[in-house]
mmCIF file of C-alpha atoms in Angstrom:
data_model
loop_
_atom_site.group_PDB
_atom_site.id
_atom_site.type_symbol
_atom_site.label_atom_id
_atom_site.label_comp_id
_atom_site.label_asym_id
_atom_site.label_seq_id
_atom_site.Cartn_x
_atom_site.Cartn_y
_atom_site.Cartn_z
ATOM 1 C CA UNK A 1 117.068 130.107 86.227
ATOM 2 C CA UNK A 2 117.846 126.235 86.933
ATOM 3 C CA UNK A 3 115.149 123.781 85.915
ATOM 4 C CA UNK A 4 114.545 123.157 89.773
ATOM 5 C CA UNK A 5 113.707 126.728 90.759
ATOM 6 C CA UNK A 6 111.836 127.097 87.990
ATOM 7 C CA UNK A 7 109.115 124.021 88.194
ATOM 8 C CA UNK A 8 110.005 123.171 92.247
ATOM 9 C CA UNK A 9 107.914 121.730 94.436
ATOM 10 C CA UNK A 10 105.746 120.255 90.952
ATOM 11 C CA UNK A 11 102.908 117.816 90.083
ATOM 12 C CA UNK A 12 104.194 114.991 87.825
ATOM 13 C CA UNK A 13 102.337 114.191 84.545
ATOM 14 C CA UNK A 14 100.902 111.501 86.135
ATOM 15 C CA UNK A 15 99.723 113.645 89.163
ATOM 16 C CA UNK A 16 102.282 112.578 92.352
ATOM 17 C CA UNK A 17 103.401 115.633 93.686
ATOM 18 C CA UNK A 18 107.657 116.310 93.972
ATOM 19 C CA UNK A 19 109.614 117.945 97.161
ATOM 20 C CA UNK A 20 112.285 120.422 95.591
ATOM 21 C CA UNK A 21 114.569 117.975 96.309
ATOM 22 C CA UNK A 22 112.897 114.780 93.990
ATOM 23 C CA UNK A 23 112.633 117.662 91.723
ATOM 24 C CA UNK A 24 116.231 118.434 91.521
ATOM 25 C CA UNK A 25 117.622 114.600 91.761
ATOM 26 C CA UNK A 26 114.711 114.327 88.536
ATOM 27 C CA UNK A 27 116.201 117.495 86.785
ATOM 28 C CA UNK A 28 120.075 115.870 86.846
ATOM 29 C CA UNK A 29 118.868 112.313 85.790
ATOM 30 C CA UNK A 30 116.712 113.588 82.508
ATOM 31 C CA UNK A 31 119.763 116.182 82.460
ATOM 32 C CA UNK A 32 121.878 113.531 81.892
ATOM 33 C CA UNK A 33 120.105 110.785 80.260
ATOM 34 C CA UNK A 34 118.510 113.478 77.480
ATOM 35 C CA UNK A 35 121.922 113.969 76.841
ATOM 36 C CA UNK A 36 122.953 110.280 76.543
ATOM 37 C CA UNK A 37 120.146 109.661 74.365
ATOM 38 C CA UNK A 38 120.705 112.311 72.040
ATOM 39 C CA UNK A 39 122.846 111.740 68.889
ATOM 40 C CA UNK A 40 125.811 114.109 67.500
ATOM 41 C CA UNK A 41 127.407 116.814 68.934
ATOM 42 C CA UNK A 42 124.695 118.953 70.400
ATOM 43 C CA UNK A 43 123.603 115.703 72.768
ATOM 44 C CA UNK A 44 127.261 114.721 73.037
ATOM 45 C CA UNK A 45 127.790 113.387 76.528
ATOM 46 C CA UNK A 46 130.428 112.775 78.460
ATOM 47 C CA UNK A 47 131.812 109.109 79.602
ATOM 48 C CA UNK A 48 131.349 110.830 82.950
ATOM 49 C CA UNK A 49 127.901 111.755 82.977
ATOM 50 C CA UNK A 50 126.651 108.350 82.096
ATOM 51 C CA UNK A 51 128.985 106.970 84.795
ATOM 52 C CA UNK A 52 127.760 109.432 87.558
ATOM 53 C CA UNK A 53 123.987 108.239 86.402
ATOM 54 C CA UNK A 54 124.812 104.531 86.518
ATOM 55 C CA UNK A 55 126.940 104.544 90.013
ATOM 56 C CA UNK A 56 124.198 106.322 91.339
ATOM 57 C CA UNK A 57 121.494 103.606 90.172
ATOM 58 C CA UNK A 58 124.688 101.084 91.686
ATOM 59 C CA UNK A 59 124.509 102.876 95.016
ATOM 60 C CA UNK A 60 121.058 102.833 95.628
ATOM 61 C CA UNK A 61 120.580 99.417 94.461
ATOM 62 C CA UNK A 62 123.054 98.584 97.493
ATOM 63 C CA UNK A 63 121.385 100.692 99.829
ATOM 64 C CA UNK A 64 118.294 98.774 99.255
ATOM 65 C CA UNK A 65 119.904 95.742 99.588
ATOM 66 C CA UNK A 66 120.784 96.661 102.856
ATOM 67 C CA UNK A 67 116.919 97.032 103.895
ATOM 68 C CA UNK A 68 116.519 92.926 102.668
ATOM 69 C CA UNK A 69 114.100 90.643 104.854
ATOM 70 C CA UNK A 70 116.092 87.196 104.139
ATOM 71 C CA UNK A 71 115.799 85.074 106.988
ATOM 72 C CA UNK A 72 115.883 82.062 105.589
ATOM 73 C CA UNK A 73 119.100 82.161 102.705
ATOM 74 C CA UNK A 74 120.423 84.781 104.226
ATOM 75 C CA UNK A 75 120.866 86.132 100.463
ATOM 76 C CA UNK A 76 120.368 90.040 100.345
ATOM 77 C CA UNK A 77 119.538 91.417 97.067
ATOM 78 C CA UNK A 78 118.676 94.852 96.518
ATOM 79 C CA UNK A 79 117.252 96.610 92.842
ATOM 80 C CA UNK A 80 117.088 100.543 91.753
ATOM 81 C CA UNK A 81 114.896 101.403 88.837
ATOM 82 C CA UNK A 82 115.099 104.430 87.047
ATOM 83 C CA UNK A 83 111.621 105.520 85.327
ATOM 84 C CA UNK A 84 111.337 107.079 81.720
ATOM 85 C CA UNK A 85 110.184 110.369 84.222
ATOM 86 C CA UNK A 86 114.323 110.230 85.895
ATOM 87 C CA UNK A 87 112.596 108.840 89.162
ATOM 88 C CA UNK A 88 114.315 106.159 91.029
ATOM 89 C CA UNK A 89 112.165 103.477 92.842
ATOM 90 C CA UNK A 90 114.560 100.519 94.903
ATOM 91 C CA UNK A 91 113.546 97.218 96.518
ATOM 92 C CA UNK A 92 114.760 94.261 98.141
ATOM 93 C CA UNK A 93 113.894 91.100 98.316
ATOM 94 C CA UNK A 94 111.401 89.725 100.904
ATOM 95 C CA UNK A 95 111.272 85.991 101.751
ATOM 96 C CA UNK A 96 108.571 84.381 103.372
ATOM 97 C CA UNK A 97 108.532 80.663 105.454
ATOM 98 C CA UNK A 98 106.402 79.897 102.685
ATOM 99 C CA UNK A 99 108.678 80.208 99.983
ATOM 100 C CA UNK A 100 107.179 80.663 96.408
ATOM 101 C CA UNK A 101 105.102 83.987 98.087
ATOM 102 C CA UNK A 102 108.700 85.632 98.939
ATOM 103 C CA UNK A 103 109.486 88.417 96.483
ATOM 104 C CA UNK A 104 113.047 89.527 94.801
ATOM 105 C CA UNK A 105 114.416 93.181 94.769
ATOM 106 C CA UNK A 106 113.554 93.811 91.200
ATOM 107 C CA UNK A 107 110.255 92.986 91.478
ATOM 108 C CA UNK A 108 109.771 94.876 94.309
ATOM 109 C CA UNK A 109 111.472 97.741 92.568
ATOM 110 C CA UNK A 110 109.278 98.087 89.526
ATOM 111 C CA UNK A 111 106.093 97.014 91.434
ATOM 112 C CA UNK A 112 106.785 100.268 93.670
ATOM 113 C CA UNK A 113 107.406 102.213 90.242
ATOM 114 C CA UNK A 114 103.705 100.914 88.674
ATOM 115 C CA UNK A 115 102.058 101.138 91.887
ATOM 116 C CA UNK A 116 102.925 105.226 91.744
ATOM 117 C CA UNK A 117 101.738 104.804 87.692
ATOM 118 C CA UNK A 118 105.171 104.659 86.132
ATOM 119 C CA UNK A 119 105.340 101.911 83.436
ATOM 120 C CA UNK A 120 107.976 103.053 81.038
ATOM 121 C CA UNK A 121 111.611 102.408 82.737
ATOM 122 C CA UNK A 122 115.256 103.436 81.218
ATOM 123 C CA UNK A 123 117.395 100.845 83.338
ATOM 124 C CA UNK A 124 117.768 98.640 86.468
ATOM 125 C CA UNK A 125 121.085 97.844 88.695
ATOM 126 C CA UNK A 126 120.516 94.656 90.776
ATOM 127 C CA UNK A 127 123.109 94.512 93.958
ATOM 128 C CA UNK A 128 123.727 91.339 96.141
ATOM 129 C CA UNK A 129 126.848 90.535 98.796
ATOM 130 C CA UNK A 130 128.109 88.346 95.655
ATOM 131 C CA UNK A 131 131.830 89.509 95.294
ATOM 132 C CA UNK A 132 133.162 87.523 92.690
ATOM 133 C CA UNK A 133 130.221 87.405 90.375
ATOM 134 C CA UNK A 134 127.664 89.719 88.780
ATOM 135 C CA UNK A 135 124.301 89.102 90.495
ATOM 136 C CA UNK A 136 121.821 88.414 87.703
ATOM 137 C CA UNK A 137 117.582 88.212 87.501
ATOM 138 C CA UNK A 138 115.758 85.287 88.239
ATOM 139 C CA UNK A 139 113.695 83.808 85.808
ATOM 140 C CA UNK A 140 111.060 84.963 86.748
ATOM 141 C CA UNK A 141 112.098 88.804 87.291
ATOM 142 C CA UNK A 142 113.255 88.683 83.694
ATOM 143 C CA UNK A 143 109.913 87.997 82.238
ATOM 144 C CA UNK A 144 108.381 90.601 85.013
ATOM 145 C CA UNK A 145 110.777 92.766 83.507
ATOM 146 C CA UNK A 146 109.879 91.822 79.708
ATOM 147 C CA UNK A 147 106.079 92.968 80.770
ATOM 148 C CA UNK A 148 107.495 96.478 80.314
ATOM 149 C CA UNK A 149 109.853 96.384 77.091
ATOM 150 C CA UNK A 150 112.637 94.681 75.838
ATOM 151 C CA UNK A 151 115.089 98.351 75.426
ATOM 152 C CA UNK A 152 115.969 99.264 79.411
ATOM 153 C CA UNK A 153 119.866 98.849 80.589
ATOM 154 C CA UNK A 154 120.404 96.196 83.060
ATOM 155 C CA UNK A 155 122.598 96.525 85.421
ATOM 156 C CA UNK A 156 124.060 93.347 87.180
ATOM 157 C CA UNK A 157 126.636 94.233 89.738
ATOM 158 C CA UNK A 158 129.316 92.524 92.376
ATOM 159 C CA UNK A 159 129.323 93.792 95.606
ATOM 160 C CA UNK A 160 132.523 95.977 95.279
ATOM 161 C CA UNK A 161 129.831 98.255 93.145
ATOM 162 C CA UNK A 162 131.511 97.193 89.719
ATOM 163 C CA UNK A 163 129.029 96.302 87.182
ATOM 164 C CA UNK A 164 128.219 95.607 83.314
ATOM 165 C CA UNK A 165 125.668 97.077 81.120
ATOM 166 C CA UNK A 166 123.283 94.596 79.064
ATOM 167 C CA UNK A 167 119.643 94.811 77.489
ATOM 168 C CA UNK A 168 116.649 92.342 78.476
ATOM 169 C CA UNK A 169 116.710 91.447 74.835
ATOM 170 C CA UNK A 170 120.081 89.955 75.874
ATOM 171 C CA UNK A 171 119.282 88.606 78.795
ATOM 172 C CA UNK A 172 115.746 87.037 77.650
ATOM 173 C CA UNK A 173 116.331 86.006 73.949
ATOM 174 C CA UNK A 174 113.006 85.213 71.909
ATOM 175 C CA UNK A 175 111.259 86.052 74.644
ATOM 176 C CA UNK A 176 107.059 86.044 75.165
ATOM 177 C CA UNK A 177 105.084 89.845 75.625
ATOM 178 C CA UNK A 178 102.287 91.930 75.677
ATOM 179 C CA UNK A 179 102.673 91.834 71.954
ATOM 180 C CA UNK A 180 102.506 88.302 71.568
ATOM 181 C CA UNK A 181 98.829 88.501 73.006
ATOM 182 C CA UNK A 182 97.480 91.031 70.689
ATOM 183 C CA UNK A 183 95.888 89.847 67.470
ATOM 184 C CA UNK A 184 97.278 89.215 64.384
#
């Protein structure tokens, strides 16, 4: 019986209750990244797998781009996060007149995540209309990012949907966390 029959519709450990169909899009994703996480040849993934996984975090990112509220730059940016749990959460970015209270898509992203208590997250892809270079995080999305470990896969992609994989740790060197703030 496949994992989605068995357990569908379900209750998530943290209690937000899954259509058959979340539950099935969930089952592939830990399918998949169980797989990619797992060392030798019992885990052994393919190159394909991992692809399928990250195109699909690609794709969404661009659908949520697509949803942007940019008035002002006229600079759409869209973000799909993938939770420890396989669930995907996307944003866009959402400028206001005044300016420092707009929000980017990755921030939007994982504050939809924690808002639904997920707080643990396996990798972000961050899509834009840029076609000749990777979109990267802000600043500020970065250390947003940092708040929730230094070991996800980013994403950064150009609009044609190619990408390239990197770490936060790589993208925020020496950076400052919730560990920094905890006795010593």
């Amino acid at each position: 019986m496949a994992y989605h029959q068995k357990f569908a519709p379900c209750l998530t450990s943290s209690g937000i209750y899954l259509s058959k169909f979340q539950v099935q899009k969930k089952a592939y994703f830990c399918e998949v990244w169980c797989k990619m996480s797992s060392p030798g040849p019992v885990g052994a993934h393919s190159d394909e797998d991992s692809n399928h996984v990250i195109r699909s975090l690609v794709q969404k990112s661009q659908e949520a781009r697509n949803q942007a509220y940019c008035p002002y730059s006229n600079f759409r940016v869209g973000a799909a996060v993938l939770t420890s749990d396989e669930i995907v959460f996307t944003g866009c970015n959402v400028e206001n007149a005044s300016y420092p209270a707009g929000l980017c898509a990755e921030r939007t992203a994982i504050s939809k995540a924690v808002s639904e208590g997920h707080t643990s997250f396996k990798a972000i892809a961050i899509a834009s209309d840029l076609k000749d270079d990777f979109i990267f995080p802000c600043g500020v999305c970065r250390q947003f990012m940092r708040e929730f470990g230094l070991e996800w896969d980013i994403y950064p992609t150009k609009s044609d949907g190619s990408y390239q994989r990197m770490t936060l740790d790589e993208l925020l060197p020496h950076s400052f966390g919730p560990d920094d703030l905890r006795p010593k």
